[in-house]
Short mmCIF file of C-alpha atoms and ligand atoms in Angstrom, two decimals:
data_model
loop_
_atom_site.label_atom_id
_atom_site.label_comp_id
_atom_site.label_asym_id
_atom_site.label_seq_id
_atom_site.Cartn_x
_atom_site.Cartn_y
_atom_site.Cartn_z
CA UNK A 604 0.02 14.57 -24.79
CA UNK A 605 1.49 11.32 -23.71
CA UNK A 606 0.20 8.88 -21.52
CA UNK A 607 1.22 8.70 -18.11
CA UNK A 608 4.01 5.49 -17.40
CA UNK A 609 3.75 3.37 -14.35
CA UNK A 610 6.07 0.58 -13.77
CA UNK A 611 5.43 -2.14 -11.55
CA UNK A 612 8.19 -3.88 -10.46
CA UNK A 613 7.45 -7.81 -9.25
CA UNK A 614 5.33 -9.54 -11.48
CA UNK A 615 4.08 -11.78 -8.98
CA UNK A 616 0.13 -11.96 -7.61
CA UNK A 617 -0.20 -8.10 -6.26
CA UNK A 618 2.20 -6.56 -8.99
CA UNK A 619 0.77 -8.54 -12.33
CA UNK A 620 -3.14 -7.72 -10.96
CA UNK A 621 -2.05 -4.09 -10.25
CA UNK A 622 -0.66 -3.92 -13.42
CA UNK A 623 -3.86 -5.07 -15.06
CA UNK A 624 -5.86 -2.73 -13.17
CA UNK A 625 -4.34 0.21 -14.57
CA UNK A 626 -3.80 -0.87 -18.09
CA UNK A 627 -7.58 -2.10 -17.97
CA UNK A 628 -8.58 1.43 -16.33
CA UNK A 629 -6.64 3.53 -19.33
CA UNK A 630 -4.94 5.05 -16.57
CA UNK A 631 -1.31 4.73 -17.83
CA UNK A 632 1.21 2.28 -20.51
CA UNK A 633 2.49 -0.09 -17.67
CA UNK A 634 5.82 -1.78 -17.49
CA UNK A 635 6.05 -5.08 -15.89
CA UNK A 636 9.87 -5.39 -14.38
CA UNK A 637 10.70 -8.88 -12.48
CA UNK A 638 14.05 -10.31 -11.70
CA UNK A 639 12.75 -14.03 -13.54
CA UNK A 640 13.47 -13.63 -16.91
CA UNK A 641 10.26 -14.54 -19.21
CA UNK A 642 8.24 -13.93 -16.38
CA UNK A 643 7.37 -10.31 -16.47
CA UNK A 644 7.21 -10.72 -20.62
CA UNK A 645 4.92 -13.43 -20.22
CA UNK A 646 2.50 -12.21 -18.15
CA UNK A 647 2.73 -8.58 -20.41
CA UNK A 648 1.66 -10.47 -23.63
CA UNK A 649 -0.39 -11.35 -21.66
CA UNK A 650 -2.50 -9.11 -20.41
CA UNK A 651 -1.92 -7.18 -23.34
CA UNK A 652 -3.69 -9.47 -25.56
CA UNK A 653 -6.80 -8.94 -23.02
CA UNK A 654 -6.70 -5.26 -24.45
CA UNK A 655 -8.74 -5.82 -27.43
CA UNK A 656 -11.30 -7.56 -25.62
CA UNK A 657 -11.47 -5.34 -22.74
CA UNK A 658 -11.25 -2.33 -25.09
CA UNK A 659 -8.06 -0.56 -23.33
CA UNK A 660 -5.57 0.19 -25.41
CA UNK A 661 -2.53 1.44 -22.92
CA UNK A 662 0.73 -0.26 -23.83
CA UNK A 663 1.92 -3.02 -21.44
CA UNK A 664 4.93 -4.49 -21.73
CA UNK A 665 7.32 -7.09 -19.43
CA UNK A 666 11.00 -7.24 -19.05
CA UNK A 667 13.80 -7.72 -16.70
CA UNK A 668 15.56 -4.31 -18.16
CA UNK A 669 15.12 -1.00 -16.08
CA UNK A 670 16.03 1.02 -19.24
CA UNK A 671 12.56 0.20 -20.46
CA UNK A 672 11.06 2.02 -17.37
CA UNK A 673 12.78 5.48 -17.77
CA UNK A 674 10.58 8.35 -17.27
CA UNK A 675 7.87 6.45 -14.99
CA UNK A 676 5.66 9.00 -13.39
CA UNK A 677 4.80 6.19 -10.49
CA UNK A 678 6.76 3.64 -9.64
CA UNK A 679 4.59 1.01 -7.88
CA UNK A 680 7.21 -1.53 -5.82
CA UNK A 681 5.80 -4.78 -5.05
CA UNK A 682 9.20 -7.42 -5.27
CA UNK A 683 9.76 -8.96 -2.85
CA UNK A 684 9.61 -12.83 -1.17
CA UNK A 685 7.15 -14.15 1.21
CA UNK A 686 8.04 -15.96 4.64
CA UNK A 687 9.06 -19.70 3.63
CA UNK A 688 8.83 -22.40 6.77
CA UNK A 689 11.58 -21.82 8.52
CA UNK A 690 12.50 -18.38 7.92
CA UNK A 691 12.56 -16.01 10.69
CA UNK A 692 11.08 -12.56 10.62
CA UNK A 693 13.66 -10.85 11.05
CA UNK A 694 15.33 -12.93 7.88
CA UNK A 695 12.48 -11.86 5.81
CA UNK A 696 12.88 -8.46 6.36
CA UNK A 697 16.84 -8.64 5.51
CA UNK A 698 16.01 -10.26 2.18
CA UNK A 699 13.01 -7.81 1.33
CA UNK A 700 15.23 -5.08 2.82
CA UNK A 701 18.06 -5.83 0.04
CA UNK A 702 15.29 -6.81 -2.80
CA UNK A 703 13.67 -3.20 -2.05
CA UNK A 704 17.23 -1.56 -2.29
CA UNK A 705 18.19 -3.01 -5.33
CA UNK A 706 15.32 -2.17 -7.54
CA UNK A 707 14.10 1.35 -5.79
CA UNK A 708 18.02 2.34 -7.02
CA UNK A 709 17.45 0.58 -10.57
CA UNK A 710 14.50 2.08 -11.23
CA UNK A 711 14.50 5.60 -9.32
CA UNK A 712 17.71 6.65 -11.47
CA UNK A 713 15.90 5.80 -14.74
CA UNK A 714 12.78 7.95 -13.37
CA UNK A 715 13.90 11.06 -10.86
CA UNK A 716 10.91 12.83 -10.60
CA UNK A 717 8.39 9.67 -9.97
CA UNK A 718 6.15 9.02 -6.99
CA UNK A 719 7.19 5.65 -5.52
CA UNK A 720 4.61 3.21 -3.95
CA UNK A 721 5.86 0.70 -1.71
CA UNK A 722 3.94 -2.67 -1.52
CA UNK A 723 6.01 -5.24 -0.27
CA UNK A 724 6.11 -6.78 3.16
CA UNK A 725 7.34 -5.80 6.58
CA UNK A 726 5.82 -2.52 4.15
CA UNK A 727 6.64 0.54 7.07
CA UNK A 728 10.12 -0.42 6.70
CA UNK A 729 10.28 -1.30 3.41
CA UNK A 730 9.01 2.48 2.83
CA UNK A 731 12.30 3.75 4.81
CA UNK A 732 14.47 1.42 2.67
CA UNK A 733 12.98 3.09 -0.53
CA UNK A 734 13.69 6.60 0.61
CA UNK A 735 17.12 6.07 1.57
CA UNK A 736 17.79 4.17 -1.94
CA UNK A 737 15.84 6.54 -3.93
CA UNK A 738 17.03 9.59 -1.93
CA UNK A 739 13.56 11.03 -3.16
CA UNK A 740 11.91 13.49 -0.99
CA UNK A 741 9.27 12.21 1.64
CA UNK A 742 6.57 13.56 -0.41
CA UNK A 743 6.79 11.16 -3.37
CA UNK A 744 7.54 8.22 -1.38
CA UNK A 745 4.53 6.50 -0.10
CA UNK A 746 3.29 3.02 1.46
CA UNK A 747 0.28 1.47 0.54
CA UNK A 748 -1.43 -0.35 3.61
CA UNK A 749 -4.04 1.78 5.32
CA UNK A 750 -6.38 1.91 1.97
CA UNK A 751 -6.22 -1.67 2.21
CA UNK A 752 -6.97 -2.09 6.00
CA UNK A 753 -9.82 0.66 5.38
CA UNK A 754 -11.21 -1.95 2.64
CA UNK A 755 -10.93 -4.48 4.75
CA UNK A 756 -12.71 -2.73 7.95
CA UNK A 757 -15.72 -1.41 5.79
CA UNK A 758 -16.13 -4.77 4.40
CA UNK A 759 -16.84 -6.22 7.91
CA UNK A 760 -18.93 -2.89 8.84
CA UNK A 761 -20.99 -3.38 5.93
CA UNK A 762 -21.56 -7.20 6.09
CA UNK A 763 -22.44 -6.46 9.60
CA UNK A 764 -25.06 -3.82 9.11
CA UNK A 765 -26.19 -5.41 6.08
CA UNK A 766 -25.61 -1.92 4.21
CA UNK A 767 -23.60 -1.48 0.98
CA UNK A 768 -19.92 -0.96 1.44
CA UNK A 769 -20.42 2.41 -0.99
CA UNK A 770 -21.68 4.03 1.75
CA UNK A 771 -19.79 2.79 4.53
CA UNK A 772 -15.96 5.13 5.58
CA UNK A 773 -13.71 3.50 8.15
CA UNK A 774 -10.61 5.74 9.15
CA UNK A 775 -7.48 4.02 10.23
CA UNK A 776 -3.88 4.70 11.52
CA UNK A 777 -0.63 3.06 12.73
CA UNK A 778 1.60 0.32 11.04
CA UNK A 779 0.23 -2.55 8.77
CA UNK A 780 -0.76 -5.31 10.50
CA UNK A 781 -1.52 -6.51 13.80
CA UNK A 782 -0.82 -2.75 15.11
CA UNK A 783 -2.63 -0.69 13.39
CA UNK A 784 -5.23 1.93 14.99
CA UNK A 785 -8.74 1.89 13.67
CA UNK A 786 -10.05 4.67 15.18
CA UNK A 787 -14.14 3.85 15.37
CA UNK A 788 -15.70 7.20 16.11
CA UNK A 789 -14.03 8.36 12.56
CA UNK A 790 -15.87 5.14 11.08
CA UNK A 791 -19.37 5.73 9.53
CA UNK A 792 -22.46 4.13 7.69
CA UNK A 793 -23.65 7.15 5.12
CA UNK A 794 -21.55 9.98 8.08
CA UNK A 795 -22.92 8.00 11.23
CA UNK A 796 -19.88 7.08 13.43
CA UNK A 797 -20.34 3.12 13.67
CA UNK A 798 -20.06 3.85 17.71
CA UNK A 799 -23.71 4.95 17.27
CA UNK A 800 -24.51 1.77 15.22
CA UNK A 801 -22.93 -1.03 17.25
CA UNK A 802 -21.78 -2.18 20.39
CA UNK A 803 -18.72 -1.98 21.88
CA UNK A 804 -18.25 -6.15 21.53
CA UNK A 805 -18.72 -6.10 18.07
CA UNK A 806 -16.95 -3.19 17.08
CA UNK A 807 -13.83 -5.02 18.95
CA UNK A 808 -14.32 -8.28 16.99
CA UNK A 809 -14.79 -5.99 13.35
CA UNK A 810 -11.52 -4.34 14.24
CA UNK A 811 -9.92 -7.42 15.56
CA UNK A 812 -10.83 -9.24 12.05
CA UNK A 813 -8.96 -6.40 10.43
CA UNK A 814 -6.08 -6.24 11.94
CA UNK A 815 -5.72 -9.68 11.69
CA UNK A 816 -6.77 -9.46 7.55
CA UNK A 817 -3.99 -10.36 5.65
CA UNK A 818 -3.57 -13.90 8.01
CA UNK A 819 -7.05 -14.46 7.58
CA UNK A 820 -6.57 -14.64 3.60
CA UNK A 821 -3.29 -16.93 4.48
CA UNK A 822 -4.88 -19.54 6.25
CA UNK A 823 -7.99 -19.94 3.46
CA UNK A 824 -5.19 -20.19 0.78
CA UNK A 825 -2.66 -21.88 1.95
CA UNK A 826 0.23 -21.04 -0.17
CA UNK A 827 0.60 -17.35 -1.28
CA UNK A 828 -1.50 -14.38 0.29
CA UNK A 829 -3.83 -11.48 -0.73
CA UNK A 830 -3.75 -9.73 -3.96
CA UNK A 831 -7.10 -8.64 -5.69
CA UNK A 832 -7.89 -6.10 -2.69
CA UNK A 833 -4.21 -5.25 -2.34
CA UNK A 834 -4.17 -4.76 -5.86
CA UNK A 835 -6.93 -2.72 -6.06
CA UNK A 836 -5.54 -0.23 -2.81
CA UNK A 837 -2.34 -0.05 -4.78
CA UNK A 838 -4.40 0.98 -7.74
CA UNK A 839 -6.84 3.65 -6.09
CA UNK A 840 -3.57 5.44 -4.92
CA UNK A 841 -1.88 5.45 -8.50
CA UNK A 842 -5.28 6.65 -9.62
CA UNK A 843 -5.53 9.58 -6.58
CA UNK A 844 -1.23 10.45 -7.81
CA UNK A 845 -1.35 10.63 -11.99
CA UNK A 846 -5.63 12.42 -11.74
CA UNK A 847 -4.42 14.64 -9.16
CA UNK A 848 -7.86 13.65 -7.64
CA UNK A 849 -6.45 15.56 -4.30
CA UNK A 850 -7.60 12.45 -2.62
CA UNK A 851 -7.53 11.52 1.17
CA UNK A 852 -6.53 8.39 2.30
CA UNK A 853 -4.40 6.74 4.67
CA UNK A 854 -0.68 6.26 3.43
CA UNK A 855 2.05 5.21 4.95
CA UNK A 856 4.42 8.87 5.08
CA UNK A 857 7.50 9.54 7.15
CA UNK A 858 6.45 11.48 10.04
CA UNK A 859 8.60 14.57 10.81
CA UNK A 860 6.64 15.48 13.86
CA UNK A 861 3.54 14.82 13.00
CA UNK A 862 1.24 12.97 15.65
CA UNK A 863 4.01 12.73 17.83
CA UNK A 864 6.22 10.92 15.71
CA UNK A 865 9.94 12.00 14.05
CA UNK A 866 11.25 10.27 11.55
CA UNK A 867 9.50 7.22 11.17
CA UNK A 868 6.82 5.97 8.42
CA UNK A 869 3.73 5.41 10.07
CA UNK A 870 0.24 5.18 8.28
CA UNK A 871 -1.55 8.75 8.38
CA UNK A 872 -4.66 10.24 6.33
CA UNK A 873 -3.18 12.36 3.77
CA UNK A 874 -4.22 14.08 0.52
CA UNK A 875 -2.63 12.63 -2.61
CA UNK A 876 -2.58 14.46 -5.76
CA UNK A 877 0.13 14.39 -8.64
CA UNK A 878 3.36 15.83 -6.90
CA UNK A 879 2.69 12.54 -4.28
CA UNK A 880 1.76 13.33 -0.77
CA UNK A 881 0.19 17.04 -0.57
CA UNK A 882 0.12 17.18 3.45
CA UNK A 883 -0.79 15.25 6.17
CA UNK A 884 -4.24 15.45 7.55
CA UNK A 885 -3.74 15.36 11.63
CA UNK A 886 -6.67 15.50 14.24
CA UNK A 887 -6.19 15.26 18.12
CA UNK A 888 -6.22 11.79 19.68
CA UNK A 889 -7.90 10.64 22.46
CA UNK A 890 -5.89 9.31 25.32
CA UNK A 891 -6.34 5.86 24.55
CA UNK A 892 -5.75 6.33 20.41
CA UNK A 893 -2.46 8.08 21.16
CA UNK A 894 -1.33 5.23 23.48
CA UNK A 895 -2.49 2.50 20.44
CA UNK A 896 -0.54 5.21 17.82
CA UNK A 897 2.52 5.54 20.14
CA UNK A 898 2.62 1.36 20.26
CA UNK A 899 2.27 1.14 16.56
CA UNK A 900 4.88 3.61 16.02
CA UNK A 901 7.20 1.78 18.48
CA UNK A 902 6.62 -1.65 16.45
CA UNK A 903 7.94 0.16 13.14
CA UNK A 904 10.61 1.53 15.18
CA UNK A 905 11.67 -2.10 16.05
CA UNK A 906 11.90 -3.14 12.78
CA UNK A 907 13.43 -0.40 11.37
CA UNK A 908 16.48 -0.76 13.80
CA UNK A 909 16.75 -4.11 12.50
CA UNK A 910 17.27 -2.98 9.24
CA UNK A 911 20.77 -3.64 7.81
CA UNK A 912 23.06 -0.85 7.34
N1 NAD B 1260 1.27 -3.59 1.86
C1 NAD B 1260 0.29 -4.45 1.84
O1 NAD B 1260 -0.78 -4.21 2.34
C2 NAD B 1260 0.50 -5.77 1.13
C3 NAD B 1260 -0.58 -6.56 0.73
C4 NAD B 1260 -0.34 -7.73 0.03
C5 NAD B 1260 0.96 -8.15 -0.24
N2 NAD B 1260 1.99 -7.37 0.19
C6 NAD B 1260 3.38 -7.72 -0.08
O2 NAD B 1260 3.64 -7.56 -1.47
C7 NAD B 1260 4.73 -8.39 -1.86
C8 NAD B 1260 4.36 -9.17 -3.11
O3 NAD B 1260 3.33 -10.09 -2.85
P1 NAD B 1260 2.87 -11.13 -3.99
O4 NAD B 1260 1.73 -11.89 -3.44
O5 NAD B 1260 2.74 -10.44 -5.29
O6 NAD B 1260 4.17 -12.06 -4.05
P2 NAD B 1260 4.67 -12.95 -5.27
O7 NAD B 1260 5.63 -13.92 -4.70
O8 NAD B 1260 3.50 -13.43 -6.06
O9 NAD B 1260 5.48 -11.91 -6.19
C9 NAD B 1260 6.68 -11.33 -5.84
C10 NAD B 1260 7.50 -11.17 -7.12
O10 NAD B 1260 8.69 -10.41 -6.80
C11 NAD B 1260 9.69 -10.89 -7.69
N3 NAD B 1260 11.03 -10.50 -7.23
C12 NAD B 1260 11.77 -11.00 -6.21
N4 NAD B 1260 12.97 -10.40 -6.14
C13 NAD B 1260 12.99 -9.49 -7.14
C14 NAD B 1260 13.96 -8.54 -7.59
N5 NAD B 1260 15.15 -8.42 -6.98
N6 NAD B 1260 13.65 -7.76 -8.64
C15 NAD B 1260 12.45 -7.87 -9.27
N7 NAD B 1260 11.50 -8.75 -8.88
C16 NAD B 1260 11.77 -9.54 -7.84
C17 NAD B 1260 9.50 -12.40 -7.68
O11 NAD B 1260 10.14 -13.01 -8.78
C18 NAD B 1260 7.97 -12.48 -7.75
O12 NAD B 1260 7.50 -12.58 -9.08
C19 NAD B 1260 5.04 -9.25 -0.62
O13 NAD B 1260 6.11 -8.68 0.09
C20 NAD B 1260 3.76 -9.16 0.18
O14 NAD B 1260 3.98 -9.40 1.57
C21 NAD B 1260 1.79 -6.20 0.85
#
């Protein structure tokens, strides 16, 4: 049987560590694919030199050719360019908006039947930019963001209970970033909500620090952003697709009625096995999560609209 094929696509910080998880894991042959040319086959040899130490012996490979990525089973998209001074938002997400175009239709006619896994930045409408370019179905194309907001959240819980993050579970919704939903009463130490844990103050400042995660990394590093615990979401959902572990996690899906929302991609628990997204896991909302959900939804909605057609 032959290995499973992932291609990455960016060889930058998230894409070249993702990459290296998965080769490193035996999980799949990777290809690296970046628009700078030596870039992607530098950092290949690269990492594919590590393989004899590490004792891996998937195939990684770079180049700047989507031939060499036909038959991917995932295609993990994480190209893309961060905000430079003086660049507006909304000019960010026109330039990520075309780079996400360009190589979702590169690489999704060389691989039809992959799952897709959006990365890159504003990443809820990046995800709708991928499906229209692809033209995949909504179950094989999915955002990564909520695993990594969940990491981030059970981080803080466990630093703040002074209990290993194995056993803590945090359970989170919305858009990436400053909108997102943690929903604390779905959060536990070990299957104890964290409302029974800790008060309401310090709840509020854990999910204030995660919402507010990826600046936090920003302003310690001061050029460039987070990529070892991006890297490692993007991995664990690449893992959950080619195992068909029938994992749950939080993904950003497009919504077709689901929690209130049509046709949007919003971050929502689902389970993840080898086909992509298997369904959508939906619970009732309290008054006050639905309002928080409805917001988040309405921010995605924003940018979407801004999207260039
Ligand atoms: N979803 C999340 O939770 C999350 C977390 C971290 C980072 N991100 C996003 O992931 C993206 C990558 O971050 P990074 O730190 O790796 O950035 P980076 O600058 O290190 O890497 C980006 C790479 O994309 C390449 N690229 C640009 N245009 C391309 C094209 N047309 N074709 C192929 N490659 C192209 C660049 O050459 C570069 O190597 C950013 O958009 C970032 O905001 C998202």
């Amino acid at each position: 049987m032959a290995r499973d094929k992932v291609t990455v696509i960016g060889a930058g910080n998230v894409g070249a560590t993702t990459a290296q998880r998965i080769a490193e894991a035996g999980l799949a042959d990777v290809v690296l694919v970046d628009i700078v040319e030596g870039l992607p086959q530098g950092k290949g040899l690269d990492l594919a030199e590590a393989a004899p130490v590490v004792g891996h012996d998937a195939r990684l490979i770079g180049t700047n050719d989507y031939a060499a990525t036909a038959g991917s089973d995932v295609i993990v998209v994480t190209s893309g360019l961060a905000r430079q001074p003086g660049m507006s938002r909304d000019d960010l997400l026109a330039k990520n908006a075309g780079i996400v175009n360009a190589v979702v239709e590169a690489s999704a006619a060389q691989s039809p039947n992959a799952v897709l896994v959006i990365v890159t930045n504003p990443l809820d409408a990046m995800c709708h930019v991928a499906m229209q370019a692809s033209g995949f179905p909504r179950e094989r194309v999915l955002g990564m963001a909520g695993v990594l907001d969940s990491a981030r959240f059970r981080t803080f819980i466990a630093e703040e209970l002074g209990v290993s993050v194995a056993d803590t579970s945090a359970f989170v919704l919305g858009g990436h970033g400053d909108t997102m939903v943690p929903l604390p009463r779905y959060s536990t130490v070990a299957g104890i909500p964290i409302t029974d844990l800790l008060p309401e103050d310090r709840i509020a400042a854990l999910v204030e620090r995660t919402a507010n995660g990826g600046a936090e990394i920003v302003a310690l590093l001061k050029s460039g952003s987070a990529y070892y615990a991006p890297s490692a979401s993007a991995f664990e959902m690449v893992d959950a697709i080619l195992r068909d572990r029938h994992r749950v996690l939080p993904c950003a899906v497009f919504l077709k009625g689901e929690y209130g929302v049509d046709g949007l991609f919003v971050g929502v628990p689902v389970v993840l096995g080898r086909a992509g997204m298997e369904r959508i896991i939906e619970i009732t909302l309290t008054d006050d999560e639905r309002r928080a959900f409805a917001a988040s939804a309405a921010a995605v909605q924003e940018l979407v609209d801004k999207l260039p057609h």
